[in-house]
Amino acid sequence: MSLRYTLIFATLATLTLLGGGIWALSGHNPAVQTAAAPKEAKSPAAAQIKAPQPVLPESRPLPVSEALSQRVTEYHLDAQLLPSTGSLMASEAVTWTHPGQKPVQDLYFHLYPNAFASGDTTFMKESGGKLRGDTMPANGYGSMTLTDLRTSDGVSLMQRLQYVQPDDGNVNDKTLVKVHLPQPVSGGESVTLKLKFEVKMPKIFARMGVSGNFVMAGQWFPKISVYEPAGTRGVKQEGWNLHQYHGTSEFYSDFGIYNVTLSVPPNYTVAATGFPVKTAKLKQGQKIYKFYADDVHDFAWAASPDFVVAEEAFSSPEVPGVRIKLYLDPLHKDLQERYFQAAKAALNTFSKWYGPYPYSTLSIVVPPKEGSGAGGMEYPTLITAFGAAENMPGTQLERTIIHEIGHQFFYGMVASNEFEEAWLDESFTSYAEDRLMEQEYGVASNLPLQASLVPSAQPLTLETWKYTGDDAYTRNIYIRGKLVLKDIERQVGTKTMDAILAAYARKYRFRHPSTQDFQRTVEKVTKKSWQTYFEHYVYSGGAPDFAINHITNTIRKAGTDKEGLRYESSVTVSNRGSQYGDVPVKFTFADGYTVQRYWNGENKQTTFQLSYKAPLLSAEIDPEHSVLLESKHLNNFRVAELEPDTLSRWTLSMTNLIENLLGTLVW
């Protein structure tokens, strides 16, 4: 009994020590802080690349014949920033080319800023005014107002607008609007609409808004929804993919061309998607920027009079040439080299793994501390770092940059539907981030510890707002989805996993893939079916849960003296969760001898029989924590109940016993 109490108290003490600081959110990436992360990053390999570093001219648009994507949309945007009111006055001419076959007479636009119009919108009700550790500032609401909408012939369509709420029917939500056209659009035909709109920017929260004189314009213009032809993401009937802006959802849109003119006060500097087509000029008291981007599915920009701007050209065998631009908060003006090194490492390695980065620019915006709600976010050719809260941050600086650049591949080019299959961008990017952080900075993630943070496994293909429970979306999409990829890697080997992800990323570049597309890629590369695995762990919320149920020791005499005693031990183990095979079980005897056997996992329960000269002291399932998808580890270990005279006969060391138990729990 004394032994059992000692073990219980030791376990509780260990869990208490583990409890603090394991769920640290940082920027866009809510993954757990890695174990033993060094304060300063070592010099990454990318910093040592000796390839020539040419001075790159600003790029020019590719001829249409060299288009990388289908270019379903073409936007011409003109916006003026009014800092005194925190608002934008803007116009838009958008051309949409019908990618399907059936005639379409209704167009749908996302009006994302309306998510912040009041506390009654779907976004605000679902989020509770909190997102990624950030809280909606008091009286920080913002909105978008369409002031004019016409055909290219000048016919007004304002009376044809209808706000729709296909997900929840919330009449107070105006993040999705339908426009009924005068004439239907046939497959392959194009239609052009002209809009005027005003945006009252919210105080920075959930990726966009204003904070002091810093502006983050993300999801700031009316954006056409995605019309999916039959076969896209496995849909059987073509049609619009329509969703409101939810508390946990991000975005989904088609590739296209953007020509954007931005007018800001003369002391402001602008960072934006794409590249400037000409040098910014002063005109009538305004600084005028003109940007161009093609084969992208979004356009974002940031502006501030305080930016410290730095720029470097980078090329390598995997990156033909890219201009990296830093827009730093003054607090981080002396950290340029760290940002550049992380960006080069990410561009170089991800291009090697997943296909070349095809754009000529990459802009990195570092918000001020007060604008941290805009930090840690990805847009095509533009990312935001976490807010500059300290002048000597740890390796979370590099981790955030690497994560967001990873999104240039998984979301940026492999453009999955973030409303419905968020794991295809967040889990894949988190997987790539972990690998690169370990390769470049020697920071390895504690995967078993992270697995323990997913107490409720749910399907990875749920629409984002349907995850139930505290932080269930974050824990499943950022952590469990990544662990599924790591688990596949452990089964097939790193080399084969590299081949799987390279094949997937290259095949679905500039397309909209689904989870089934990824499954087919896994099966094609490995030449076997993965249907059962995906059914257990992707399409449903399966997770193994191994347990040591019972241990018994009996004495059998093998001779006439005490030395001839044999102990017969029986250990019953079970899996209370999803099927998982080839699980190691470690048995430790009272004299310190250990033996390991494997359970094929075919049944829910099995019993091991052991015979040895010493009694069995303990049994543990999966001692090395190789089964990454198991989150409940405490029932994996059990100590046998031994009589006091048996314990004293073997003179067990309590210190060694406790150390063994603590080692099991701490991983």
CSV table of N, CA and C in Angstrom, one decimal, residues 115-116 118-119 121-132 134-136 205-206 245-249 465:
chain,number,residue,atom,x,y,z
A,115,ALA,N,-18.1,40.5,-40.9
A,115,ALA,CA,-18.1,39.6,-39.7
A,115,ALA,C,-17.9,40.4,-38.5
A,116,PHE,N,-17.4,41.6,-38.6
A,116,PHE,CA,-17.1,42.5,-37.4
A,116,PHE,C,-18.1,43.6,-37.2
A,118,SER,N,-21.1,43.6,-35.7
A,118,SER,CA,-21.7,43.7,-34.4
A,118,SER,C,-21.4,42.4,-33.7
A,119,GLY,N,-21.9,42.3,-32.4
A,119,GLY,CA,-21.8,41.1,-31.7
A,119,GLY,C,-22.7,40.0,-32.1
A,121,THR,N,-23.1,38.9,-35.4
A,121,THR,CA,-22.7,38.2,-36.6
A,121,THR,C,-22.3,36.7,-36.2
A,122,THR,N,-22.3,35.9,-37.2
A,122,THR,CA,-22.0,34.5,-37.0
A,122,THR,C,-20.5,34.4,-36.5
A,123,PHE,N,-19.6,35.1,-37.0
A,123,PHE,CA,-18.2,35.1,-36.6
A,123,PHE,C,-18.1,35.5,-35.1
A,124,MET,N,-18.8,36.6,-34.7
A,124,MET,CA,-18.6,37.1,-33.4
A,124,MET,C,-19.3,36.1,-32.4
A,125,LYS,N,-20.4,35.6,-32.8
A,125,LYS,CA,-21.2,34.7,-31.8
A,125,LYS,C,-20.4,33.4,-31.6
A,126,GLU,N,-19.8,32.9,-32.7
A,126,GLU,CA,-19.1,31.6,-32.6
A,126,GLU,C,-17.7,31.8,-31.8
A,127,SER,N,-17.1,32.9,-32.1
A,127,SER,CA,-15.7,33.2,-31.5
A,127,SER,C,-15.8,33.7,-30.1
A,128,GLY,N,-17.0,34.3,-29.8
A,128,GLY,CA,-17.1,35.0,-28.5
A,128,GLY,C,-16.2,36.2,-28.4
A,129,GLY,N,-15.8,36.8,-29.6
A,129,GLY,CA,-14.9,37.9,-29.6
A,129,GLY,C,-13.5,37.6,-29.3
A,130,LYS,N,-13.1,36.3,-29.4
A,130,LYS,CA,-11.7,35.9,-29.1
A,130,LYS,C,-11.2,35.0,-30.2
A,131,LEU,N,-10.0,35.2,-30.6
A,131,LEU,CA,-9.4,34.4,-31.6
A,131,LEU,C,-7.9,34.4,-31.5
A,132,ARG,N,-7.3,33.2,-31.4
A,132,ARG,CA,-5.9,33.0,-31.3
A,132,ARG,C,-5.2,33.8,-30.2
A,134,ASP,N,-6.3,36.5,-29.0
A,134,ASP,CA,-6.6,37.9,-29.2
A,134,ASP,C,-8.0,38.2,-28.9
A,135,THR,N,-8.3,39.4,-28.4
A,135,THR,CA,-9.7,39.7,-28.0
A,135,THR,C,-10.1,41.0,-28.8
A,136,MET,N,-11.4,40.9,-29.2
A,136,MET,CA,-11.9,42.1,-29.9
A,136,MET,C,-11.9,43.3,-29.0
A,205,PHE,N,-8.2,42.8,-35.1
A,205,PHE,CA,-8.7,41.6,-34.5
A,205,PHE,C,-8.9,40.6,-35.6
A,206,ALA,N,-8.5,39.4,-35.4
A,206,ALA,CA,-8.8,38.3,-36.4
A,206,ALA,C,-8.2,38.7,-37.7
A,245,TYR,N,-18.7,33.6,-43.0
A,245,TYR,CA,-17.4,33.7,-42.3
A,245,TYR,C,-17.7,33.3,-40.9
A,246,HIS,N,-17.0,32.2,-40.5
A,246,HIS,CA,-17.2,31.6,-39.2
A,246,HIS,C,-16.1,31.9,-38.2
A,247,GLY,N,-16.3,31.6,-37.0
A,247,GLY,CA,-15.3,31.9,-35.9
A,247,GLY,C,-14.0,31.2,-36.1
A,248,THR,N,-14.0,30.0,-36.7
A,248,THR,CA,-12.8,29.3,-36.9
A,248,THR,C,-12.4,29.1,-38.3
A,249,SER,N,-13.2,29.6,-39.3
A,249,SER,CA,-12.9,29.3,-40.7
A,249,SER,C,-12.0,30.3,-41.2
A,465,TRP,N,-16.6,25.0,-38.4
A,465,TRP,CA,-17.4,25.5,-37.3
A,465,TRP,C,-18.2,24.3,-36.6
